Coordinates of N, CA and C and ligand atoms in Angstrom, one line a residue:
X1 N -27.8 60.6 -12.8 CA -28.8 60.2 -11.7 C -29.2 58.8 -11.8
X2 N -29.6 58.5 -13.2 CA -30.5 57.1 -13.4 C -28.9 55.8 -12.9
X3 N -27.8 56.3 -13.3 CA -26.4 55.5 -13.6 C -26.4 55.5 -12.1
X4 N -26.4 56.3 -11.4 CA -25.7 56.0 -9.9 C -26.8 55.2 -9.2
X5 N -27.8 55.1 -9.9 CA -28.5 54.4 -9.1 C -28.8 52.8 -9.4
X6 N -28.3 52.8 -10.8 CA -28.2 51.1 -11.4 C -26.7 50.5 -10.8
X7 N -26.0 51.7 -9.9 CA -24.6 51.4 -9.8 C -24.6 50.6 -8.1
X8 N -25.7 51.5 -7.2 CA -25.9 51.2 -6.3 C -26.7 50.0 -6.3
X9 N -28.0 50.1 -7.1 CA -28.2 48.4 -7.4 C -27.3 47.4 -7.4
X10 N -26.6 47.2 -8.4 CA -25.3 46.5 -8.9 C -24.4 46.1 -7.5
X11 N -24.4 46.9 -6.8 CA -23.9 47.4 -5.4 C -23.7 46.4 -4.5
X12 N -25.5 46.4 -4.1 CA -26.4 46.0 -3.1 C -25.8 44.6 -3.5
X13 N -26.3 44.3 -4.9 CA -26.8 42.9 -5.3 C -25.2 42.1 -4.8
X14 N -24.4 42.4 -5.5 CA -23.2 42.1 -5.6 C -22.4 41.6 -4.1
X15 N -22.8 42.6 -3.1 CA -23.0 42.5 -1.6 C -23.5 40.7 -1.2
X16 N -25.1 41.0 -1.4 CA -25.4 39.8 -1.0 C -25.3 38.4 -1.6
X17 N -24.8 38.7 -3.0 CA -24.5 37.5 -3.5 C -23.0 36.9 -2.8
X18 N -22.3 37.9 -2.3 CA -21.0 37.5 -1.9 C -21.3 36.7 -0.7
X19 N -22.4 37.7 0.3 CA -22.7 37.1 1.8 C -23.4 35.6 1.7
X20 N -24.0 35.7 0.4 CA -25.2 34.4 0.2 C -24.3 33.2 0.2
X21 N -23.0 33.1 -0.8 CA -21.9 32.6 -1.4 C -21.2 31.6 0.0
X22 N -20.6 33.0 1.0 CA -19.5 32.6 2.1 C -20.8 31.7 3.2
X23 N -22.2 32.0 3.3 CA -23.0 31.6 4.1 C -22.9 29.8 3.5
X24 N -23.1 29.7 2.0 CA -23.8 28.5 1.5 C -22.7 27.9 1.7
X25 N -21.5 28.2 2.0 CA -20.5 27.5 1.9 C -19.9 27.1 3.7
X26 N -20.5 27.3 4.6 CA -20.5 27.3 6.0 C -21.1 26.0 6.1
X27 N -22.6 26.5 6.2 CA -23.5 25.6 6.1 C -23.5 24.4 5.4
X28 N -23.4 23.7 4.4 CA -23.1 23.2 3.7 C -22.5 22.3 3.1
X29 N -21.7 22.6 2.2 CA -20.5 22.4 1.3 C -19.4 22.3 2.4
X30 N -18.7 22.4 3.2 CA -18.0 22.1 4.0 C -18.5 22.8 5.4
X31 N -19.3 21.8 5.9 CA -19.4 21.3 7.1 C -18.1 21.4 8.3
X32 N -18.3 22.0 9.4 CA -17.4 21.9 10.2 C -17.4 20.7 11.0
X33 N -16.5 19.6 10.7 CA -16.8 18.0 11.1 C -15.2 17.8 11.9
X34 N -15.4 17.6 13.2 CA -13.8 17.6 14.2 C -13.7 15.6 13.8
X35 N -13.0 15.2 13.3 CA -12.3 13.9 13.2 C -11.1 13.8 14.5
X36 N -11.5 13.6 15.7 CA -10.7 13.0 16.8 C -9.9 11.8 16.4
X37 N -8.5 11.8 16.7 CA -8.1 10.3 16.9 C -8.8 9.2 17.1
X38 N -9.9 9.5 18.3 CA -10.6 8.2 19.0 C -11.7 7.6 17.9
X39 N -12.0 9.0 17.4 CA -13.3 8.8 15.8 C -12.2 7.7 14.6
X40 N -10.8 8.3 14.8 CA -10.3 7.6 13.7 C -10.4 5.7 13.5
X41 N -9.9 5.8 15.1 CA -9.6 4.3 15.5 C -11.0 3.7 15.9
X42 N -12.0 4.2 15.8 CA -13.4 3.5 16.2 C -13.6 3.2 14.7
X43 N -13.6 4.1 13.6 CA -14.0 3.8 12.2 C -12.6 3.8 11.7
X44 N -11.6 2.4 11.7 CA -10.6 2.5 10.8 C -11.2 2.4 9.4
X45 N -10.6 2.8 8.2 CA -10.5 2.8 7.0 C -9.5 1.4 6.7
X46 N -10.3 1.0 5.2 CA -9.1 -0.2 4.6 C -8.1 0.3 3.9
X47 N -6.8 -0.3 4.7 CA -5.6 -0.1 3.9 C -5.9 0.7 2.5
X48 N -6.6 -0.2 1.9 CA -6.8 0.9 0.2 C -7.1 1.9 -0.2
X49 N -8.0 2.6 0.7 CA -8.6 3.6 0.8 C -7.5 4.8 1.8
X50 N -7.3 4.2 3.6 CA -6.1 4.7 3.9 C -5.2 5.3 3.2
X51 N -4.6 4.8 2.6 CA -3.4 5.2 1.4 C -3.8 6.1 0.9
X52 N -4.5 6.1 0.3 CA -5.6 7.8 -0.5 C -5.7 8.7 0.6
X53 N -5.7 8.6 1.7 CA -5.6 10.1 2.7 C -6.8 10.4 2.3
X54 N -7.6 9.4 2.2 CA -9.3 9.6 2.3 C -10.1 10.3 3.5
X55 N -10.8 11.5 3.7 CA -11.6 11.9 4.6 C -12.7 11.6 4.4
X56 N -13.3 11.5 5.6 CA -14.6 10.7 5.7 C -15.7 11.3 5.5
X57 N -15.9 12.5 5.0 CA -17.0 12.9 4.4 C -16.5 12.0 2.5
X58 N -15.6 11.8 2.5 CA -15.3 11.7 1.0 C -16.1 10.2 0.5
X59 N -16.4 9.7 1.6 CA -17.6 8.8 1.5 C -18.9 9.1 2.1
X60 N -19.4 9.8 3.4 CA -20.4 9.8 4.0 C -20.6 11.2 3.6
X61 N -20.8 11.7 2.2 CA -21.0 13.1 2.3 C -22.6 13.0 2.0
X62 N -22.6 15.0 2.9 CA -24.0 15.1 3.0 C -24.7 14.3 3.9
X63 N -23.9 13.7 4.9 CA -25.1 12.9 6.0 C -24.7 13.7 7.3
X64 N -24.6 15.2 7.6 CA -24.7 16.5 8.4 C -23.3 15.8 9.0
X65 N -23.2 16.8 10.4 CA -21.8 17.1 10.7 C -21.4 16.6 12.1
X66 N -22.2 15.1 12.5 CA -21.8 14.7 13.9 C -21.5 13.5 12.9
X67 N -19.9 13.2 13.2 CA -19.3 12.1 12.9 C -20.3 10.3 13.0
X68 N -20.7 10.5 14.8 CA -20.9 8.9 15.0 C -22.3 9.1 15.0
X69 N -22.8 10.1 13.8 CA -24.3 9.5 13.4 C -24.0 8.9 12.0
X70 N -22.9 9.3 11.1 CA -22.8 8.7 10.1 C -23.7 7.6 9.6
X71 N -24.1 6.9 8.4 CA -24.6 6.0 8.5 C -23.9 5.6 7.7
X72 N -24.3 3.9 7.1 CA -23.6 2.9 6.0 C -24.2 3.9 4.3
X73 N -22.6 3.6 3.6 CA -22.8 4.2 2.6 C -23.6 3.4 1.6
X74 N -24.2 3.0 0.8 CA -24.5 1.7 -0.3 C -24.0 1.5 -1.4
X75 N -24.7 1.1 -2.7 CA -23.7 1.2 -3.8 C -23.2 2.0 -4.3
X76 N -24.5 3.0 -4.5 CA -24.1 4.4 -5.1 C -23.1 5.1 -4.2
X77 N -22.8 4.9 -3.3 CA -21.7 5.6 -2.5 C -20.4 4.9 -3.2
X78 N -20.9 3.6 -3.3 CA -19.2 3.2 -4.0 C -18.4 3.2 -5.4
X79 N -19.6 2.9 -5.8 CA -19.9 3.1 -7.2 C -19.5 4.7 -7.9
X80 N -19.7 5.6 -6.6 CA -19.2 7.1 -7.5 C -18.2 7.3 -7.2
X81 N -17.4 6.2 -7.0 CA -16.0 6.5 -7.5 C -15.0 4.6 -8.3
X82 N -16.1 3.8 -8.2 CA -15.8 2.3 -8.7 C -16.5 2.5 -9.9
X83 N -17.2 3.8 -10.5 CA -17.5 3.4 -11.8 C -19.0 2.3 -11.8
X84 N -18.9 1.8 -12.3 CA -20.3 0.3 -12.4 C -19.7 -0.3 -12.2
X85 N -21.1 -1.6 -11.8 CA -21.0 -3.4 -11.7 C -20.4 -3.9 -12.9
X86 N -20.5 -3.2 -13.9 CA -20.2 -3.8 -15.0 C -18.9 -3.8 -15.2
X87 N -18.1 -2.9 -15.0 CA -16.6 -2.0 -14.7 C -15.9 -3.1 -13.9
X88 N -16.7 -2.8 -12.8 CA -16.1 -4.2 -11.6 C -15.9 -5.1 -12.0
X89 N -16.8 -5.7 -12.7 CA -17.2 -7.2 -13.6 C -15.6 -7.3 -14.5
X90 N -15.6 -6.5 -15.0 CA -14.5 -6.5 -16.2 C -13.2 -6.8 -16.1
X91 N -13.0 -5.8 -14.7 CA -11.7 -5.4 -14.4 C -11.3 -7.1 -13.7
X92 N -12.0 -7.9 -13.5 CA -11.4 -9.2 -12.7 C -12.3 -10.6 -13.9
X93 N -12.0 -10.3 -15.4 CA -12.8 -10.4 -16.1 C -11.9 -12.1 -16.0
X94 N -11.1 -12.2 -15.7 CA -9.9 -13.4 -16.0 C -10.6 -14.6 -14.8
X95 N -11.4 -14.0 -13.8 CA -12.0 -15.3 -13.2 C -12.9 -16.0 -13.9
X96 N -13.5 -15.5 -15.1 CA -14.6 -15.7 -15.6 C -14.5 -17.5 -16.2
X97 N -13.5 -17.5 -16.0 CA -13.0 -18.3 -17.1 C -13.4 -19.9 -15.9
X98 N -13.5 -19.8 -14.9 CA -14.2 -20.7 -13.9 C -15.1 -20.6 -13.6
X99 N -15.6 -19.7 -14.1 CA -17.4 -18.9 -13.1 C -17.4 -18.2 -11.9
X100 N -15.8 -18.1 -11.4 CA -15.8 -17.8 -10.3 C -15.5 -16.1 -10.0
X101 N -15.7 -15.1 -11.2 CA -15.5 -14.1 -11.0 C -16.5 -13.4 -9.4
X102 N -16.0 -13.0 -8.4 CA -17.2 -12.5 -7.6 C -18.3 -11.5 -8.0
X103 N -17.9 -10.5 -8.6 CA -18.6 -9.2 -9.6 C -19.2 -9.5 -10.9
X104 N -19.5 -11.4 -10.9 CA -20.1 -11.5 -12.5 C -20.4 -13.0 -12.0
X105 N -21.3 -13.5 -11.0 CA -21.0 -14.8 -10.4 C -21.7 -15.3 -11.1
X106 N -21.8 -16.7 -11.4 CA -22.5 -17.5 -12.3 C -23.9 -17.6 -11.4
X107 N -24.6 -17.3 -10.7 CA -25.5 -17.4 -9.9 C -26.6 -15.8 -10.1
X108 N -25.3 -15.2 -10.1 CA -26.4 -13.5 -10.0 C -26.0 -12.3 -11.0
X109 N -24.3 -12.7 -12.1 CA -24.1 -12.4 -12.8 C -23.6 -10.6 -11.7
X110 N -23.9 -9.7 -12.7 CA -22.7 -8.2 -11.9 C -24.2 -7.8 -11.3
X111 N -24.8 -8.3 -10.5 CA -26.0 -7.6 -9.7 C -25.7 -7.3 -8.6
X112 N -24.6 -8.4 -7.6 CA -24.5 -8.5 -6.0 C -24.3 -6.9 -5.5
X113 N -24.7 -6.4 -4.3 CA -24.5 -5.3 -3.5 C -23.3 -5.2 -3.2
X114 N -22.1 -4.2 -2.7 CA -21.0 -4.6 -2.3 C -21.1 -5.2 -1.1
X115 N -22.1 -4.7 -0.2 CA -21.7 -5.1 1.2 C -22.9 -5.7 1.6
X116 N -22.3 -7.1 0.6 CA -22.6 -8.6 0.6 C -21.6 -9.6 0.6
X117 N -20.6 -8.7 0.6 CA -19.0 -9.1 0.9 C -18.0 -8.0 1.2
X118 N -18.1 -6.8 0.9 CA -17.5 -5.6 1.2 C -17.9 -5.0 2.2
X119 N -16.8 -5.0 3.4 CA -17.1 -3.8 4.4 C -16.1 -2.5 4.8
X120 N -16.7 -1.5 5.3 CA -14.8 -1.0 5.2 C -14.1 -0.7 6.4
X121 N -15.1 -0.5 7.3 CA -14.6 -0.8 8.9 C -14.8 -1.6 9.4
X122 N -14.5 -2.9 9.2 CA -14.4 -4.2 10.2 C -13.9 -4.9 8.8
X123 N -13.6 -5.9 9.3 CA -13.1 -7.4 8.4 C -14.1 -7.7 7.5
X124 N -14.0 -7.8 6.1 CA -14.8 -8.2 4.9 C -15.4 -9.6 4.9
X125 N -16.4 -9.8 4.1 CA -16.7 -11.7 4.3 C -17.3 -11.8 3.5
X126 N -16.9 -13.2 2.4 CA -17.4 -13.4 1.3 C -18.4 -14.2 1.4
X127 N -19.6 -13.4 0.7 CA -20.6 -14.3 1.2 C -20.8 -15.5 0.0
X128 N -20.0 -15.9 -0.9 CA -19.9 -17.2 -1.1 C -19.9 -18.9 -0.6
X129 N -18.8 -17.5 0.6 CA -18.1 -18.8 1.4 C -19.6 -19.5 2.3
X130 N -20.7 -18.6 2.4 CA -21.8 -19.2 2.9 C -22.2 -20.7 2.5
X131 N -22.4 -20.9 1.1 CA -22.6 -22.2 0.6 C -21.4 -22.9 0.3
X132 N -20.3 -22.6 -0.5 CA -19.0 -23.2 -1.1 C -17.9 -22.8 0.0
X133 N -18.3 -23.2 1.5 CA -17.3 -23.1 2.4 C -15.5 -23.9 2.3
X134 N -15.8 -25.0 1.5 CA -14.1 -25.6 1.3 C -13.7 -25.0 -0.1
X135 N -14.5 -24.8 -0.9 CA -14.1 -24.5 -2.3 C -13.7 -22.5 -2.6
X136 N -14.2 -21.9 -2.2 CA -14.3 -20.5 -2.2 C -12.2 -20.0 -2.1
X137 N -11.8 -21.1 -1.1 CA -10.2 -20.3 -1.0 C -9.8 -20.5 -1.9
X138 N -10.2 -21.8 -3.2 CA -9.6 -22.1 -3.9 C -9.2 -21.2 -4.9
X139 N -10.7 -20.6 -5.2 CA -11.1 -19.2 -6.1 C -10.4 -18.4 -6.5
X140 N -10.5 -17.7 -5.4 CA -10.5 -16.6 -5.0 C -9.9 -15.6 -3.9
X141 N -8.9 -14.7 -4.1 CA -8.0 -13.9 -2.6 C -9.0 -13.9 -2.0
X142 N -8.8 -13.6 -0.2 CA -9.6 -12.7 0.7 C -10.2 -11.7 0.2
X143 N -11.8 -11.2 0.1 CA -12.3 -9.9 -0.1 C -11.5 -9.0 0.6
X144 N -11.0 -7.8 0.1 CA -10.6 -6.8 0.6 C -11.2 -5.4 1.1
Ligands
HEC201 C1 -13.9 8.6 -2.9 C2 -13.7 7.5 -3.9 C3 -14.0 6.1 -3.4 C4 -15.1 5.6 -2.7 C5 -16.3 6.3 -2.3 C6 -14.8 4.2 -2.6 N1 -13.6 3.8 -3.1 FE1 -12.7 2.0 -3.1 N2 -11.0 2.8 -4.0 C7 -10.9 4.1 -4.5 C8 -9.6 4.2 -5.2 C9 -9.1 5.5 -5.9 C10 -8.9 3.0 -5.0 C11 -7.5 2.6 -5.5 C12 -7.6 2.4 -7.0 C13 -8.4 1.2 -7.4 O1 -8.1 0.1 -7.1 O2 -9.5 1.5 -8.1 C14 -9.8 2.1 -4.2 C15 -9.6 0.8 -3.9 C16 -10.5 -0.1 -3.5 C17 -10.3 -1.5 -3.3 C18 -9.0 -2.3 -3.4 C19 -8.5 -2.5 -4.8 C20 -7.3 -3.4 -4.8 O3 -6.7 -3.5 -5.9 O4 -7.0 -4.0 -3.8 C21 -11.5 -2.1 -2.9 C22 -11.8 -3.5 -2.6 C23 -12.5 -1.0 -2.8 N3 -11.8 0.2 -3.2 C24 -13.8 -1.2 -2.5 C25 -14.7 -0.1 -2.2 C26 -16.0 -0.3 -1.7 C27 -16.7 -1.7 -1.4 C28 -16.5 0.9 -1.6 C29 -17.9 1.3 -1.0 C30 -18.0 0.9 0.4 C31 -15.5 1.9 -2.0 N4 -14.4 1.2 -2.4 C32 -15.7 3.3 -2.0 C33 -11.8 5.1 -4.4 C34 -13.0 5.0 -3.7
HEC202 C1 -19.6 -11.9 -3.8 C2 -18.7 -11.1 -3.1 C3 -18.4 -9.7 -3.6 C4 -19.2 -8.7 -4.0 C5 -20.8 -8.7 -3.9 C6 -18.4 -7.6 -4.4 N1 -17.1 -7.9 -4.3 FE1 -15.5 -6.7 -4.8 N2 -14.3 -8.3 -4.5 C7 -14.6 -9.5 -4.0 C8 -13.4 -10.4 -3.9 C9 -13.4 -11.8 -3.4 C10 -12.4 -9.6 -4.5 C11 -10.9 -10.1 -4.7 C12 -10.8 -10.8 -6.0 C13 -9.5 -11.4 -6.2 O1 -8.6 -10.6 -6.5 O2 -9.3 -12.6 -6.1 C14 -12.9 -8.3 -4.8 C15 -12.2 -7.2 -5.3 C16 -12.7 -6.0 -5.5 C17 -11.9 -4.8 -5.9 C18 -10.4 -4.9 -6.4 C19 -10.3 -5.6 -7.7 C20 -10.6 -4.7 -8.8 O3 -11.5 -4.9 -9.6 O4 -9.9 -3.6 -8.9 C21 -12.7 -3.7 -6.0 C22 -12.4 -2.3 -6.4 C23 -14.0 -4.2 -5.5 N3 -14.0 -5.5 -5.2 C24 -15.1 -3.4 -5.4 C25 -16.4 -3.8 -5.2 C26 -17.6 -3.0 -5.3 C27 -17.6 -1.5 -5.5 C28 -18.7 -3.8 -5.2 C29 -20.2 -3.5 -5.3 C30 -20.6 -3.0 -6.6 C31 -18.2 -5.2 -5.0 N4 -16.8 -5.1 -5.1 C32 -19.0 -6.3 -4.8 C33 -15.9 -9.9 -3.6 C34 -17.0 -9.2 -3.8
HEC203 C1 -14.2 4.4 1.7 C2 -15.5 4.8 2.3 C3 -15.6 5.2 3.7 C4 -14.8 6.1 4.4 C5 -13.6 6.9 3.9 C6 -15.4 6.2 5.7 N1 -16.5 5.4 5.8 FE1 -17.7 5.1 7.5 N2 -18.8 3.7 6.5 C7 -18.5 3.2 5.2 C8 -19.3 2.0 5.0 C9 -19.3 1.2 3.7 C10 -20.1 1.8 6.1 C11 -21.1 0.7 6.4 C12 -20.4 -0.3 7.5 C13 -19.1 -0.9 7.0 O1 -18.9 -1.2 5.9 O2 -18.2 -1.0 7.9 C14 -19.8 2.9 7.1 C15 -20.4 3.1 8.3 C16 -20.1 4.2 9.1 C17 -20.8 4.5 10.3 C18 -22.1 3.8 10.8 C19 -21.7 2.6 11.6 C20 -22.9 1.8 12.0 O3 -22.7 0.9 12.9 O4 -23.9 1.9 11.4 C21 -20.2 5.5 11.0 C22 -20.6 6.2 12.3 C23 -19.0 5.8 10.2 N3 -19.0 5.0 9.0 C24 -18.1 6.8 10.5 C25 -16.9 7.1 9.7 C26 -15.9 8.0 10.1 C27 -15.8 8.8 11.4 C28 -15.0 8.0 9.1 C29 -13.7 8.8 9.0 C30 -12.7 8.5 10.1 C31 -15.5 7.2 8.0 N4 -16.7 6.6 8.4 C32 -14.9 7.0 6.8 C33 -17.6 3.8 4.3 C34 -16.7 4.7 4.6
HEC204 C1 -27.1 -20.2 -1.7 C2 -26.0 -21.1 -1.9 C3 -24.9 -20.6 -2.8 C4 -24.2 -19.4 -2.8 C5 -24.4 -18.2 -1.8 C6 -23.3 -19.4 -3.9 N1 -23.4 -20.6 -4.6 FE1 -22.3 -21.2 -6.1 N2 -23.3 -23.0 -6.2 C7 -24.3 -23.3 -5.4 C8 -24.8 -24.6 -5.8 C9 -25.9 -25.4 -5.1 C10 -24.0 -25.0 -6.9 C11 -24.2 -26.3 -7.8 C12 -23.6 -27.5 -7.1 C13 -22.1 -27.4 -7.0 O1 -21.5 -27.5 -8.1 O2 -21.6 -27.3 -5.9 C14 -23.1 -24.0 -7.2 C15 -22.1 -24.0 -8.2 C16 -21.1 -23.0 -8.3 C17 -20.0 -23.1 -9.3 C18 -19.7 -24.3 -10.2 C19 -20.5 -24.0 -11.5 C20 -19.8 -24.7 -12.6 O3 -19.2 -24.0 -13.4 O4 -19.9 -25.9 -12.7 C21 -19.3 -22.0 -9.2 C22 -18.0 -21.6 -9.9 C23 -20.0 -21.1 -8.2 N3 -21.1 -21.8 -7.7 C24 -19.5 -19.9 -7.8 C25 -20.2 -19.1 -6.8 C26 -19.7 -17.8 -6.5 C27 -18.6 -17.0 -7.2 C28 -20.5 -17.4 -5.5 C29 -20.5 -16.0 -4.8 C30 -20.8 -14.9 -5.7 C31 -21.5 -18.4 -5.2 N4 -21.2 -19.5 -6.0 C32 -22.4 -18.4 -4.2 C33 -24.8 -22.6 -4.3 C34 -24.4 -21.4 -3.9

């Protein structure tokens, strides 16, 4: 008597943990988001990212499920998958050797925001080139 009834507990529970599970996962965790061609070509991706067969929640996650309200991601958007400023700093550690690393500048050191030169749907711009307009190509490639 007492068993069939801890069984039908067990039952119940097991029930709505499944329904709770497939619900949180609707809602949620994968969002029903339609990516149109016309969405693709209005927000191209950079070549680098491209190549990865990156979806665009894989950056704008968690900002709900109408594509062109998306907003701009910031550091921490780029950073959870670039690692740190400091990482950044490192990995191009060979400019240093002129001061001209961009991620370790002799001015602000690994503090700058990306997108103070980083953008990922439109053409990038180095905001160096603001003050050291003839000297900057010498540097340094095009921001990518
Ligand atoms: C979902 C993970 C992810 C996010 C988010 C992301 N990236 Fe990337 N990115 C990568 C990977 C992986 C590569 C290719 C490997 C590498 O160079 O680290 C790459 C490559 C790049 C490159 C080119 C590297 C090269 O060698 O030419 C740049 C520049 C870049 N990312 C900047 C950014 C910026 C700025 C942001 C934020 C707006 C950002 N990324 C957000 C994963 C990500
Ligand atoms: C002052 C401008 C500037 C800022 C700020 C900046 N970058 Fe860059 N970034 C560049 C330039 C210029 C290059 C290309 C350097 C070269 O190869 O000559 C570059 C290269 C890269 C690369 C490819 C080289 C590598 O290390 O693999 C990645 C990835 C990258 N940036 C990510 C970021 C992220 C993430 C941020 C923010 C934390 C950021 N950058 C901030 C200008 C900037
Ligand atoms: C690698 C990261 C990344 C991916 C992938 C990505 N975005 Fe973005 N998105 C950004 C960043 C960074 C900004 C800020 C503006 C910029 O850098 O161009 C932004 C801005 C936006 C904005 C706001 C534009 C504005 O004017 O404020 C919309 C809308 C958007 N993205 C839609 C999309 C769509 C749709 C996709 C997929 C086709 C996508 N994004 C893929 C990083 C990304
Ligand atoms: C607000 C203006 C301004 C910006 C933006 C700026 N600089 Fe400078 N920078 C200067 C001034 C002023 C000097 C000192 C005079 C000179 O040597 O031209 C200087 C000097 C330098 C020098 C020479 C230092 C030395 O070793 O003798 C380097 C290298 C340099 N800047 C790199 C950068 C880099 C990299 C960036 C972008 C991350 C940047 N600067 C952004 C104004 C600026």
């Amino acid at each position: 008597m007492r068993n069939k009834k801890t069984l039908l507990a067990v039952g119940v529970f097991l029930i709505f943990s499944v329904m709770a599970l497939v619900g949180s996962d609707v809602n949620t965790s994968s969002p029903k988001i339609t990516i149109t061609p016309e969405l693709k070509e209005k927000f191209p991706m950079k070549p680098h990212h491209e190549k990865l067969a990156f979806k665009c929640v894989d950056c704008h996650e968690g900002q709900g499920d109408d594509p062109e309200n998306f907003k701009a991601i910031d550091d921490k958007g780029c950073l959870s998958c670039h690692k740190t400023k400091q990482f950044l700093a490192d990995r191009l550690k060979f400019m240093d050797a002129l001061h001209t690393n961009p991620h370790n500048s002799i001015h602000d050191g690994p503090k700058l925001y990306c997108d103070e030169c980083h953008y990922e749907h439109k053409k990038s711009d180095n905001m160096c080139l603001s003050c050291h307009s003839n000297d900057v190509k010498l540097w340094m490639r095009p921001t990518p």
